Tab-separated table of N, CA and C in Angstrom:
chain	number	residue	atom	x	y	z
A	85	LEU	N	101.300	99.667	41.947
A	85	LEU	CA	100.220	98.819	42.407
A	85	LEU	C	98.891	99.327	41.882
A	86	ILE	N	97.853	98.575	42.139
A	86	ILE	CA	96.562	98.875	41.543
A	86	ILE	C	95.909	100.153	42.079
A	87	PHE	N	96.076	100.465	43.366
A	87	PHE	CA	95.478	101.657	43.965
A	87	PHE	C	96.535	102.465	44.698
A	88	PRO	N	97.500	103.029	43.984
A	88	PRO	CA	98.595	103.727	44.670
A	88	PRO	C	98.096	104.891	45.518
A	89	GLY	N	98.537	104.904	46.749
A	89	GLY	CA	98.205	106.003	47.645
A	89	GLY	C	96.797	105.971	48.203
A	90	HIS	N	95.995	104.967	47.878
A	90	HIS	CA	94.635	104.918	48.424
A	90	HIS	C	94.728	104.860	49.948
A	91	PRO	N	93.987	105.710	50.657
A	91	PRO	CA	94.148	105.808	52.108
A	91	PRO	C	93.535	104.657	52.906
A	92	ASN	N	92.830	103.758	52.255
A	92	ASN	CA	92.129	102.703	52.995
A	92	ASN	C	92.464	101.322	52.432
A	93	THR	N	93.762	101.021	52.327
A	93	THR	CA	94.214	99.737	51.811
A	93	THR	C	94.739	98.906	52.970
A	94	HIS	N	94.095	97.762	53.208
A	94	HIS	CA	94.447	96.913	54.343
A	94	HIS	C	94.939	95.556	53.856
A	95	VAL	N	95.983	95.058	54.475
A	95	VAL	CA	96.508	93.733	54.183
A	95	VAL	C	95.866	92.782	55.191
A	96	VAL	N	95.251	91.708	54.669
A	96	VAL	CA	94.467	90.800	55.505
A	96	VAL	C	94.997	89.376	55.351
A	97	GLU	N	95.310	88.730	56.447
A	97	GLU	CA	95.841	87.371	56.441
A	97	GLU	C	94.905	86.378	55.760
A	98	ALA	N	93.617	86.547	55.936
A	98	ALA	CA	92.648	85.599	55.370
A	98	ALA	C	92.749	85.495	53.852
A	99	LEU	N	93.289	86.511	53.188
A	99	LEU	CA	93.380	86.513	51.727
A	99	LEU	C	94.652	85.864	51.198
A	100	ARG	N	95.416	85.273	52.061
A	100	ARG	CA	96.687	84.660	51.670
A	100	ARG	C	96.471	83.473	50.733
A	101	GLU	N	97.534	83.055	50.099
A	101	GLU	CA	97.528	81.865	49.243
A	101	GLU	C	97.257	80.626	50.084
A	102	ARG	N	96.764	79.601	49.461
A	102	ARG	CA	96.554	78.314	50.132
A	102	ARG	C	97.902	77.776	50.611
A	103	ARG	N	97.936	77.287	51.816
A	103	ARG	CA	99.162	76.711	52.378
A	103	ARG	C	99.364	75.317	51.800
A	104	THR	N	100.423	75.145	51.044
A	104	THR	CA	100.715	73.849	50.426
A	104	THR	C	101.929	73.182	51.052
A	105	GLY	N	102.624	73.909	51.908
A	105	GLY	CA	103.862	73.401	52.478
A	105	GLY	C	105.075	73.772	51.640
A	106	LEU	N	104.848	74.367	50.472
A	106	LEU	CA	105.943	74.796	49.598
A	106	LEU	C	106.384	76.208	49.979
A	107	PRO	N	107.658	76.503	49.869
A	107	PRO	CA	108.158	77.836	50.245
A	107	PRO	C	107.469	78.981	49.495
A	108	CYS	N	107.060	78.753	48.251
A	108	CYS	CA	106.439	79.832	47.461
A	108	CYS	C	105.071	80.234	48.004
A	109	ASP	N	104.470	79.414	48.845
A	109	ASP	CA	103.151	79.717	49.398
A	109	ASP	C	103.219	80.245	50.829
A	110	GLU	N	104.396	80.550	51.295
A	110	GLU	CA	104.568	81.116	52.621
A	110	GLU	C	104.949	82.587	52.490
A	111	ARG	N	104.492	83.384	53.422
A	111	ARG	CA	104.792	84.813	53.369
A	111	ARG	C	105.897	85.177	54.345
A	112	LYS	N	106.390	86.366	54.166
A	112	LYS	CA	107.380	86.913	55.087
A	112	LYS	C	106.619	87.570	56.241
A	113	SER	N	107.327	88.009	57.238
A	113	SER	CA	106.666	88.677	58.361
A	113	SER	C	106.076	90.002	57.889
A	114	ALA	N	105.017	90.421	58.544
A	114	ALA	CA	104.356	91.676	58.185
A	114	ALA	C	105.315	92.853	58.295
A	115	GLN	N	106.128	92.859	59.320
A	115	GLN	CA	107.070	93.955	59.521
A	115	GLN	C	108.040	94.062	58.344
A	116	GLU	N	108.525	92.939	57.865
A	116	GLU	CA	109.455	92.937	56.745
A	116	GLU	C	108.797	93.429	55.458
A	117	VAL	N	107.601	92.967	55.179
A	117	VAL	CA	106.904	93.357	53.950
A	117	VAL	C	106.486	94.825	54.009
A	118	ALA	N	106.039	95.274	55.164
A	118	ALA	CA	105.577	96.658	55.325
A	118	ALA	C	106.691	97.669	55.078
A	119	MET	N	107.941	97.260	55.174
A	119	MET	CA	109.059	98.180	54.958
A	119	MET	C	109.328	98.438	53.478
A	120	ARG	N	108.766	97.651	52.575
A	120	ARG	CA	108.970	97.877	51.144
A	120	ARG	C	108.341	99.204	50.735
A	121	ALA	N	109.036	99.958	49.944
A	121	ALA	CA	108.551	101.279	49.509
A	121	ALA	C	107.206	101.182	48.789
A	122	THR	N	106.998	100.135	48.010
A	122	THR	CA	105.745	100.009	47.251
A	122	THR	C	104.545	99.705	48.130
A	123	PHE	N	104.779	99.307	49.383
A	123	PHE	CA	103.678	98.974	50.280
A	123	PHE	C	103.510	99.984	51.415
A	124	GLN	N	104.237	101.093	51.367
A	124	GLN	CA	104.233	102.069	52.456
A	124	GLN	C	102.844	102.633	52.752
A	125	HIS	N	101.979	102.704	51.757
A	125	HIS	CA	100.648	103.308	51.946
A	125	HIS	C	99.619	102.309	52.485
A	126	MET	N	100.006	101.059	52.658
A	126	MET	CA	99.071	100.027	53.099
A	126	MET	C	99.129	99.840	54.605
A	127	SER	N	97.991	99.472	55.171
A	127	SER	CA	97.923	99.185	56.603
A	127	SER	C	98.214	97.708	56.839
A	128	PHE	N	99.246	97.436	57.616
A	128	PHE	CA	99.616	96.078	58.001
A	128	PHE	C	99.253	95.805	59.459
A	129	GLU	N	98.458	96.680	60.041
A	129	GLU	CA	98.129	96.594	61.462
A	129	GLU	C	97.561	95.222	61.840
A	130	ASN	N	96.554	94.758	61.122
A	130	ASN	CA	95.953	93.460	61.441
A	130	ASN	C	96.922	92.311	61.199
A	131	LEU	N	97.747	92.438	60.177
A	131	LEU	CA	98.705	91.384	59.869
A	131	LEU	C	99.794	91.304	60.937
A	132	CYS	N	100.192	92.443	61.485
A	132	CYS	CA	101.189	92.442	62.561
A	132	CYS	C	100.640	91.740	63.793
A	133	ILE	N	99.361	91.953	64.097
A	133	ILE	CA	98.718	91.256	65.216
A	133	ILE	C	98.699	89.761	64.926
A	134	GLU	N	98.367	89.409	63.683
A	134	GLU	CA	98.347	88.006	63.264
A	134	GLU	C	99.727	87.365	63.430
A	135	ASP	N	100.779	88.101	63.105
A	135	ASP	CA	102.142	87.585	63.258
A	135	ASP	C	102.410	87.174	64.694
A	136	VAL	N	102.007	87.999	65.629
A	136	VAL	CA	102.250	87.724	67.037
A	136	VAL	C	101.422	86.522	67.487
A	137	GLU	N	100.164	86.456	67.052
A	137	GLU	CA	99.259	85.416	67.520
A	137	GLU	C	99.447	84.073	66.826
A	138	VAL	N	99.761	84.083	65.520
A	138	VAL	CA	99.755	82.833	64.769
A	138	VAL	C	101.012	82.604	63.949
A	139	PHE	N	101.362	83.562	63.110
A	139	PHE	CA	102.410	83.368	62.114
A	139	PHE	C	103.715	82.868	62.709
A	140	LEU	N	104.097	83.395	63.830
A	140	LEU	CA	105.379	83.042	64.414
A	140	LEU	C	105.312	81.811	65.314
A	141	SER	N	104.136	81.192	65.412
A	141	SER	CA	103.998	79.995	66.242
A	141	SER	C	103.964	78.747	65.374
A	142	ASP	N	103.970	77.619	66.005
A	142	ASP	CA	103.894	76.348	65.288
A	142	ASP	C	102.515	76.110	64.699
A	143	LEU	N	101.508	76.898	65.108
A	143	LEU	CA	100.150	76.686	64.625
A	143	LEU	C	99.997	76.952	63.136
A	144	CYS	N	100.897	77.734	62.556
A	144	CYS	CA	100.742	78.108	61.154
A	144	CYS	C	101.436	77.132	60.213
A	145	SER	N	102.127	76.151	60.742
A	145	SER	CA	102.816	75.215	59.876
A	145	SER	C	101.835	74.178	59.355
A	146	GLY	N	102.173	73.589	58.249
A	146	GLY	CA	101.331	72.537	57.721
A	146	GLY	C	100.732	72.871	56.374
A	147	VAL	N	99.848	71.991	55.952
A	147	VAL	CA	99.231	72.089	54.641
A	147	VAL	C	97.747	72.326	54.819
A	148	GLU	N	97.180	73.164	53.967
A	148	GLU	CA	95.765	73.497	53.994
A	148	GLU	C	95.105	72.840	52.780
A	149	ASP	N	94.108	72.003	52.996
A	149	ASP	CA	93.431	71.391	51.848
A	149	ASP	C	92.346	72.337	51.321
A	150	ALA	N	91.742	71.952	50.207
A	150	ALA	CA	90.758	72.823	49.550
A	150	ALA	C	89.579	73.128	50.469
A	151	GLN	N	89.147	72.160	51.261
A	151	GLN	CA	88.011	72.381	52.163
A	151	GLN	C	88.361	73.381	53.260
A	152	GLU	N	89.585	73.305	53.777
A	152	GLU	CA	90.019	74.276	54.786
A	152	GLU	C	90.106	75.674	54.176
A	153	LEU	N	90.598	75.749	52.949
A	153	LEU	CA	90.666	77.039	52.264
A	153	LEU	C	89.261	77.586	52.038
A	154	ARG	N	88.328	76.730	51.622
A	154	ARG	CA	86.948	77.177	51.422
A	154	ARG	C	86.354	77.685	52.734
A	155	SER	N	86.669	77.037	53.838
A	155	SER	CA	86.197	77.508	55.145
A	155	SER	C	86.770	78.889	55.458
A	156	ARG	N	88.011	79.106	55.085
A	156	ARG	CA	88.639	80.420	55.296
A	156	ARG	C	87.953	81.486	54.448
A	157	THR	N	87.586	81.144	53.205
A	157	THR	CA	86.887	82.130	52.360
A	157	THR	C	85.528	82.476	52.965
A	158	ARG	N	84.853	81.476	53.507
A	158	ARG	CA	83.550	81.688	54.134
A	158	ARG	C	83.704	82.596	55.354
A	159	ALA	N	84.727	82.343	56.155
A	159	ALA	CA	84.975	83.172	57.339
A	159	ALA	C	85.289	84.609	56.933
A	160	PHE	N	86.106	84.766	55.878
A	160	PHE	CA	86.421	86.117	55.416
A	160	PHE	C	85.158	86.831	54.946
A	161	LEU	N	84.340	86.147	54.173
A	161	LEU	CA	83.101	86.748	53.683
A	161	LEU	C	82.227	87.203	54.849
A	162	GLY	N	82.284	86.462	55.945
A	162	GLY	CA	81.524	86.839	57.131
A	162	GLY	C	81.991	88.131	57.773
A	163	THR	N	83.229	88.546	57.483
A	163	THR	CA	83.746	89.808	58.040
A	163	THR	C	83.380	91.011	57.174
A	164	MET	N	82.922	90.764	55.975
A	164	MET	CA	82.667	91.865	55.033
A	164	MET	C	81.663	92.903	55.550
A	165	PRO	N	80.599	92.519	56.254
A	165	PRO	CA	79.688	93.557	56.763
A	165	PRO	C	80.344	94.532	57.743
A	166	ASN	N	81.516	94.179	58.274
A	166	ASN	CA	82.223	95.073	59.196
A	166	ASN	C	82.869	96.255	58.489
A	167	TYR	N	83.038	96.148	57.173
A	167	TYR	CA	83.649	97.236	56.415
A	167	TYR	C	82.592	98.280	56.082
A	168	GLU	N	82.943	99.542	56.231
A	168	GLU	CA	81.992	100.627	56.003
A	168	GLU	C	81.922	101.051	54.539
A	169	ASP	N	82.835	100.574	53.718
A	169	ASP	CA	82.880	100.977	52.318
A	169	ASP	C	81.771	100.313	51.508
A	170	ASP	N	81.312	101.010	50.474
A	170	ASP	CA	80.295	100.458	49.578
A	170	ASP	C	80.914	99.569	48.512
A	171	VAL	N	82.171	99.836	48.170
A	171	VAL	CA	82.880	99.076	47.145
A	171	VAL	C	84.199	98.596	47.736
A	172	ILE	N	84.482	97.311	47.547
A	172	ILE	CA	85.705	96.730	48.098
A	172	ILE	C	86.394	95.929	47.001
A	173	ALA	N	87.685	96.160	46.831
A	173	ALA	CA	88.488	95.377	45.891
A	173	ALA	C	89.246	94.337	46.703
A	174	ILE	N	89.133	93.085	46.282
A	174	ILE	CA	89.855	91.998	46.932
A	174	ILE	C	90.956	91.559	45.982
A	175	VAL	N	92.185	91.713	46.408
A	175	VAL	CA	93.335	91.313	45.599
A	175	VAL	C	93.976	90.136	46.321
A	176	THR	N	93.978	88.984	45.653
A	176	THR	CA	94.473	87.770	46.303
A	176	THR	C	94.915	86.769	45.245
A	177	HIS	N	95.032	85.534	45.637
A	177	HIS	CA	95.512	84.475	44.752
A	177	HIS	C	94.355	83.689	44.157
A	178	LYS	N	94.594	83.039	43.026
A	178	LYS	CA	93.505	82.348	42.333
A	178	LYS	C	92.927	81.197	43.136
A	179	GLY	N	93.724	80.534	43.952
A	179	GLY	CA	93.192	79.449	44.772
A	179	GLY	C	92.135	79.956	45.734
A	180	PHE	N	92.409	81.094	46.370
A	180	PHE	CA	91.438	81.706	47.279
A	180	PHE	C	90.188	82.109	46.512
A	181	LEU	N	90.386	82.771	45.381
A	181	LEU	CA	89.245	83.233	44.589
A	181	LEU	C	88.404	82.069	44.069
A	182	ARG	N	89.062	80.998	43.660
A	182	ARG	CA	88.342	79.815	43.165
A	182	ARG	C	87.427	79.263	44.253
A	183	GLU	N	87.970	79.095	45.455
A	183	GLU	CA	87.165	78.539	46.546
A	183	GLU	C	86.095	79.516	47.020
A	184	LEU	N	86.351	80.814	46.922
A	184	LEU	CA	85.346	81.822	47.261
A	184	LEU	C	84.175	81.737	46.285
A	185	GLU	N	84.493	81.660	44.995
A	185	GLU	CA	83.434	81.577	43.982
A	185	GLU	C	82.645	80.281	44.078
A	186	ARG	N	83.353	79.171	44.124
A	186	ARG	CA	82.707	77.855	44.081
A	186	ARG	C	82.064	77.475	45.410
A	187	GLY	N	82.472	78.143	46.480
A	187	GLY	CA	81.909	77.878	47.798
A	187	GLY	C	80.856	78.908	48.168
A	188	PRO	N	81.214	79.891	48.992
A	188	PRO	CA	80.237	80.853	49.504
A	188	PRO	C	79.457	81.626	48.439
A	189	LEU	N	80.064	81.924	47.302
A	189	LEU	CA	79.344	82.676	46.268
A	189	LEU	C	78.460	81.778	45.400
A	190	GLY	N	78.576	80.453	45.587
A	190	GLY	CA	77.674	79.520	44.923
A	190	GLY	C	77.811	79.396	43.422
A	191	ARG	N	78.981	79.654	42.887
A	191	ARG	CA	79.199	79.541	41.442
A	191	ARG	C	80.050	78.301	41.166
A	192	SER	N	79.433	77.141	41.282
A	192	SER	CA	80.166	75.876	41.173
A	192	SER	C	80.792	75.656	39.802
A	193	ASP	N	80.280	76.325	38.789
A	193	ASP	CA	80.823	76.166	37.436
A	193	ASP	C	81.815	77.269	37.053
A	194	ALA	N	82.258	78.049	38.024
A	194	ALA	CA	83.183	79.155	37.752
A	194	ALA	C	84.485	78.629	37.143
A	195	THR	N	84.970	79.331	36.144
A	195	THR	CA	86.228	78.959	35.494
A	195	THR	C	87.404	79.449	36.335
A	196	GLU	N	88.583	78.869	36.083
A	196	GLU	CA	89.802	79.306	36.769
A	196	GLU	C	90.094	80.760	36.410
A	197	PHE	N	90.644	81.493	37.343
A	197	PHE	CA	91.048	82.868	37.092
A	197	PHE	C	92.307	82.890	36.245
A	198	GLY	N	92.364	83.818	35.322
A	198	GLY	CA	93.585	84.063	34.573
A	198	GLY	C	94.471	85.008	35.366
A	199	ASN	N	95.724	85.133	34.972
A	199	ASN	CA	96.648	86.024	35.644
A	199	ASN	C	96.159	87.466	35.527
A	200	CYS	N	96.034	88.156	36.643
A	200	CYS	CA	95.597	89.559	36.727
A	200	CYS	C	94.162	89.769	36.244
A	201	GLU	N	93.376	88.722	36.220
A	201	GLU	CA	91.980	88.850	35.790
A	201	GLU	C	91.167	89.588	36.845
A	202	VAL	N	90.209	90.380	36.383
A	202	VAL	CA	89.315	91.116	37.272
A	202	VAL	C	87.891	90.609	37.051
A	203	ARG	N	87.214	90.294	38.130
A	203	ARG	CA	85.798	89.917	38.078
A	203	ARG	C	85.048	90.796	39.087
A	204	VAL	N	83.837	91.162	38.723
A	204	VAL	CA	83.050	92.058	39.559
A	204	VAL	C	81.796	91.326	40.039
A	205	TYR	N	81.527	91.413	41.326
A	205	TYR	CA	80.351	90.785	41.907
A	205	TYR	C	79.597	91.801	42.754
A	206	ASP	N	78.299	91.713	42.714
A	206	ASP	CA	77.443	92.531	43.562
A	206	ASP	C	76.976	91.624	44.684
A	207	VAL	N	77.529	91.813	45.866
A	207	VAL	CA	77.215	90.968	47.002
A	207	VAL	C	76.502	91.828	48.040
A	208	VAL	N	75.357	91.358	48.488
A	208	VAL	CA	74.568	92.090	49.481
A	208	VAL	C	74.599	91.312	50.781
A	209	PHE	N	74.843	92.029	51.899
A	209	PHE	CA	74.894	91.383	53.213
A	209	PHE	C	73.692	91.795	54.032
């Protein structure tokens, strides 16, 4: 993975792929994913709480349109001041990144992300 063994790697539900109703856009339970050897160094604490509150209920079923996804990116961006780190790497899917750029970051002309593309932004809160 990109930051093997980094002591402050958190898995966050808000960074998930857009819900399209297709099986490829649904995740497994946090407990199941956390057992993979490649993810042993990551914190799934918040995702496990999410599983109990939302993932395992009927509330998580359905399709998320682009506007709902953009609202999720805005909500996630609102949590960023809670992190004490000066530098944060966000690893997620291109749909999330597209709506983050074109929505809250105000880059309406942003191009689609390529596979494994890295972009750097200086965001001040």
